[in-house]
C-alpha cells in the first residue's frame, strides 16, 4: 500500500469488504426459486444468472451464498484485470459491486472505468452514481412492467436487470 492507503495493481492484497456483500444480499433479495427476468434470463439466489439456472430450479440459503461468492470472485478478477489505477479497499469494493450490478460488458465500456484508469476519481465517482441510478431506474421499470396480477404482487427482480 502507498502512503495514501491505495494499493497499486494487481491488487493481490485487496479483498471485498463483507459489508458490501451484506449490502448486495439485502439489495438483491434472496430468490430460492428461479425467476425469469423480462429480458428472458433466468436468475436465482442473490441475482445469479447463467446457463446453470433454469425453470423450476430451487436452492437453499447456503447454495445461494456460494453462488453469490462465486459470482463476486469472478467480478473481482475482472476488476483486477481492467483497473490500472491504485485503489483502496473501499474503492475496490464499490467498483466490484458496480461491475456485479451492471455486468462485465457494461463495466468495460463505462465512463467509471475510463475515469478511474485516467486517475480522475471525481469523474469516476459521478459516473458511478449515474450508472447506479440508471440500473435502479431500469430495474424499477422492469418490475412495474412485469407485475403478476394473479399473484397480487411484484416479483423481487435483482438490481442487475439484463
C-alpha positions as a Markdown table, in Angstrom:
| # | Residue | x | y | z |
|---|---|---|---|---|
| 1 | Unk | 0.0 | 0.0 | 0.0 |
| 2 | Unk | 1.1 | 3.5 | -0.7 |
| 3 | Unk | 1.1 | 6.4 | 1.8 |
| 4 | Unk | -2.4 | 7.4 | 0.7 |
| 5 | Unk | -3.7 | 3.9 | 1.5 |
| 6 | Unk | -4.2 | 2.8 | -2.1 |
| 7 | Unk | -2.7 | -0.4 | -3.4 |
| 8 | Unk | -1.2 | -0.5 | -6.9 |
| 9 | Unk | -2.3 | -3.1 | -9.4 |
| 10 | Unk | -2.5 | -6.1 | -9.4 |
| 11 | Unk | -4.3 | -5.6 | -6.1 |
| 12 | Unk | -3.4 | -9.0 | -4.7 |
| 13 | Unk | -3.9 | -7.8 | -1.1 |
| 14 | Unk | -7.3 | -6.2 | -1.7 |
| 15 | Unk | -10.4 | -8.1 | -0.6 |
| 16 | Unk | -14.0 | -7.4 | -0.9 |
| 17 | Unk | -15.5 | -5.8 | 2.2 |
| 18 | Unk | -18.0 | -8.1 | 3.8 |
| 19 | Unk | -20.3 | -5.1 | 4.4 |
| 20 | Unk | -20.6 | -4.8 | 0.6 |
| 21 | Unk | -21.5 | -8.5 | 0.4 |
| 22 | Unk | -24.2 | -7.9 | 3.0 |
| 23 | Unk | -25.5 | -4.9 | 1.2 |
| 24 | Unk | -25.7 | -6.8 | -2.1 |
| 25 | Unk | -27.6 | -9.6 | -0.4 |
| 26 | Unk | -30.1 | -7.0 | 1.1 |
| 27 | Unk | -30.5 | -5.1 | -2.2 |
| 28 | Unk | -30.8 | -8.1 | -4.5 |
| 29 | Unk | -33.1 | -10.1 | -2.2 |
| 30 | Unk | -33.0 | -13.9 | -2.0 |
| 31 | Unk | -34.9 | -15.9 | -4.5 |
| 32 | Unk | -34.8 | -19.6 | -3.7 |
| 33 | Unk | -36.7 | -20.4 | -6.9 |
| 34 | Unk | -35.5 | -19.5 | -10.3 |
| 35 | Unk | -37.2 | -16.4 | -11.8 |
| 36 | Unk | -37.4 | -15.4 | -15.4 |
| 37 | Unk | -36.5 | -11.8 | -15.9 |
| 38 | Unk | -38.3 | -9.7 | -18.6 |
| 39 | Unk | -35.1 | -9.9 | -20.7 |
| 40 | Unk | -35.5 | -13.7 | -20.9 |
| 41 | Unk | -32.7 | -14.5 | -18.5 |
| 42 | Unk | -33.2 | -16.9 | -15.6 |
| 43 | Unk | -31.9 | -15.8 | -12.2 |
| 44 | Unk | -31.7 | -17.4 | -8.8 |
| 45 | Unk | -30.3 | -16.7 | -5.3 |
| 46 | Unk | -28.9 | -13.2 | -5.0 |
| 47 | Unk | -29.1 | -12.4 | -8.7 |
| 48 | Unk | -27.1 | -15.3 | -10.1 |
| 49 | Unk | -27.7 | -15.8 | -13.8 |
| 50 | Unk | -26.2 | -18.2 | -16.3 |
| 51 | Unk | -26.7 | -21.4 | -18.2 |
| 52 | Unk | -26.8 | -23.3 | -14.9 |
| 53 | Unk | -30.2 | -21.6 | -14.0 |
| 54 | Unk | -33.4 | -22.9 | -15.4 |
| 55 | Unk | -37.2 | -23.1 | -14.8 |
| 56 | Unk | -38.2 | -24.9 | -11.7 |
| 57 | Unk | -34.7 | -24.8 | -10.1 |
| 58 | Unk | -34.6 | -24.3 | -6.4 |
| 59 | Unk | -31.7 | -23.7 | -4.0 |
| 60 | Unk | -31.2 | -23.3 | -0.2 |
| 61 | Unk | -29.6 | -20.3 | 1.6 |
| 62 | Unk | -26.1 | -21.9 | 1.6 |
| 63 | Unk | -26.2 | -22.6 | -2.1 |
| 64 | Unk | -27.3 | -19.0 | -2.8 |
| 65 | Unk | -24.4 | -17.7 | -0.7 |
| 66 | Unk | -22.0 | -20.0 | -2.6 |
| 67 | Unk | -23.3 | -18.7 | -6.0 |
| 68 | Unk | -23.0 | -15.1 | -4.9 |
| 69 | Unk | -19.5 | -15.5 | -3.6 |
| 70 | Unk | -18.5 | -17.3 | -6.8 |
| 71 | Unk | -20.0 | -14.5 | -8.9 |
| 72 | Unk | -18.3 | -11.9 | -6.9 |
| 73 | Unk | -15.0 | -13.7 | -7.2 |
| 74 | Unk | -15.4 | -13.6 | -11.0 |
| 75 | Unk | -16.1 | -9.9 | -10.9 |
| 76 | Unk | -13.1 | -9.4 | -8.6 |
| 77 | Unk | -10.9 | -11.0 | -11.2 |
| 78 | Unk | -12.4 | -8.8 | -13.9 |
| 79 | Unk | -11.8 | -5.7 | -11.9 |
| 80 | Unk | -8.2 | -6.7 | -11.2 |
| 81 | Unk | -7.6 | -7.2 | -14.9 |
| 82 | Unk | -9.3 | -3.9 | -16.0 |
| 83 | Unk | -8.3 | -1.3 | -13.4 |
| 84 | Unk | -4.9 | 0.1 | -13.8 |
| 85 | Unk | -5.1 | 2.9 | -11.1 |
| 86 | Unk | -4.3 | 2.3 | -7.4 |
| 87 | Unk | -7.3 | 1.7 | -5.2 |
| 88 | Unk | -8.1 | 1.3 | -1.5 |
| 89 | Unk | -10.4 | -1.4 | -0.1 |
| 90 | Unk | -13.4 | 0.8 | -0.1 |
| 91 | Unk | -12.9 | 1.9 | -3.7 |
| 92 | Unk | -12.2 | -1.7 | -4.8 |
| 93 | Unk | -15.3 | -3.0 | -3.1 |
| 94 | Unk | -17.5 | -0.3 | -4.6 |
| 95 | Unk | -16.1 | -1.0 | -8.1 |
| 96 | Unk | -16.7 | -4.8 | -7.7 |
| 97 | Unk | -20.3 | -4.0 | -6.6 |
| 98 | Unk | -20.8 | -1.7 | -9.6 |
| 99 | Unk | -19.5 | -4.3 | -12.0 |
| 100 | Unk | -21.7 | -7.0 | -10.4 |
| 101 | Unk | -24.6 | -4.6 | -10.8 |
| 102 | Unk | -24.2 | -3.6 | -14.4 |
| 103 | Unk | -22.3 | -6.7 | -15.8 |
| 104 | Unk | -18.9 | -7.2 | -17.4 |
| 105 | Unk | -19.6 | -5.7 | -20.8 |
| 106 | Unk | -21.2 | -2.5 | -19.5 |
| 107 | Unk | -18.4 | -2.0 | -16.9 |
| 108 | Unk | -15.8 | -2.5 | -19.6 |
| 109 | Unk | -17.4 | 0.3 | -21.6 |
| 110 | Unk | -18.2 | 2.5 | -18.6 |
| 111 | Unk | -17.1 | 6.1 | -18.0 |
| 112 | Unk | -16.3 | 5.0 | -14.5 |
| 113 | Unk | -13.6 | 2.6 | -15.6 |
| 114 | Unk | -12.2 | 5.1 | -18.0 |
| 115 | Unk | -12.1 | 7.9 | -15.4 |
| 116 | Unk | -10.6 | 5.7 | -12.7 |
| 117 | Unk | -7.9 | 4.5 | -15.0 |
| 118 | Unk | -7.2 | 8.1 | -16.1 |
| 119 | Unk | -6.8 | 9.0 | -12.4 |
| 120 | Unk | -9.9 | 11.2 | -12.4 |
| 121 | Unk | -11.6 | 10.0 | -9.2 |
| 122 | Unk | -14.1 | 12.9 | -9.2 |
| 123 | Unk | -15.4 | 11.9 | -12.6 |
| 124 | Unk | -15.3 | 8.2 | -11.7 |
| 125 | Unk | -17.5 | 8.9 | -8.6 |
| 126 | Unk | -20.0 | 10.9 | -10.6 |
| 127 | Unk | -20.0 | 8.2 | -13.2 |
| 128 | Unk | -20.6 | 5.5 | -10.6 |
| 129 | Unk | -23.6 | 7.4 | -9.2 |
| 130 | Unk | -25.0 | 7.8 | -12.7 |
| 131 | Unk | -24.6 | 4.1 | -13.5 |
| 132 | Unk | -26.2 | 3.0 | -10.3 |
| 133 | Unk | -29.2 | 5.4 | -10.8 |
| 134 | Unk | -29.6 | 4.1 | -14.4 |
| 135 | Unk | -29.5 | 0.5 | -13.3 |
| 136 | Unk | -32.0 | 1.0 | -10.4 |
| 137 | Unk | -34.3 | 3.0 | -12.7 |
| 138 | Unk | -34.2 | 0.3 | -15.4 |
| 139 | Unk | -34.9 | -2.4 | -12.9 |
| 140 | Unk | -37.8 | -0.4 | -11.4 |
| 141 | Unk | -39.3 | -0.1 | -14.9 |
| 142 | Unk | -39.0 | -3.8 | -15.5 |
| 143 | Unk | -40.6 | -4.6 | -12.1 |
| 144 | Unk | -43.6 | -2.4 | -12.9 |
| 145 | Unk | -43.9 | -3.8 | -16.4 |
| 146 | Unk | -43.9 | -7.4 | -15.2 |
| 147 | Unk | -46.4 | -7.4 | -12.4 |
| 148 | Unk | -48.2 | -10.7 | -11.8 |
| 149 | Unk | -51.7 | -9.6 | -11.0 |
| 150 | Unk | -52.9 | -13.1 | -10.5 |
| 151 | Unk | -50.4 | -13.4 | -7.6 |
| 152 | Unk | -51.1 | -9.9 | -6.3 |
| 153 | Unk | -47.5 | -8.8 | -6.1 |
| 154 | Unk | -44.4 | -7.8 | -8.0 |
| 155 | Unk | -41.6 | -10.3 | -8.1 |
| 156 | Unk | -38.3 | -9.2 | -6.5 |
| 157 | Unk | -36.1 | -8.7 | -9.5 |
| 158 | Unk | -32.4 | -8.3 | -8.9 |
| 159 | Unk | -30.8 | -4.9 | -9.2 |
| 160 | Unk | -29.0 | -6.2 | -12.2 |
| 161 | Unk | -31.8 | -6.5 | -14.7 |
| 162 | Unk | -30.5 | -7.6 | -18.1 |
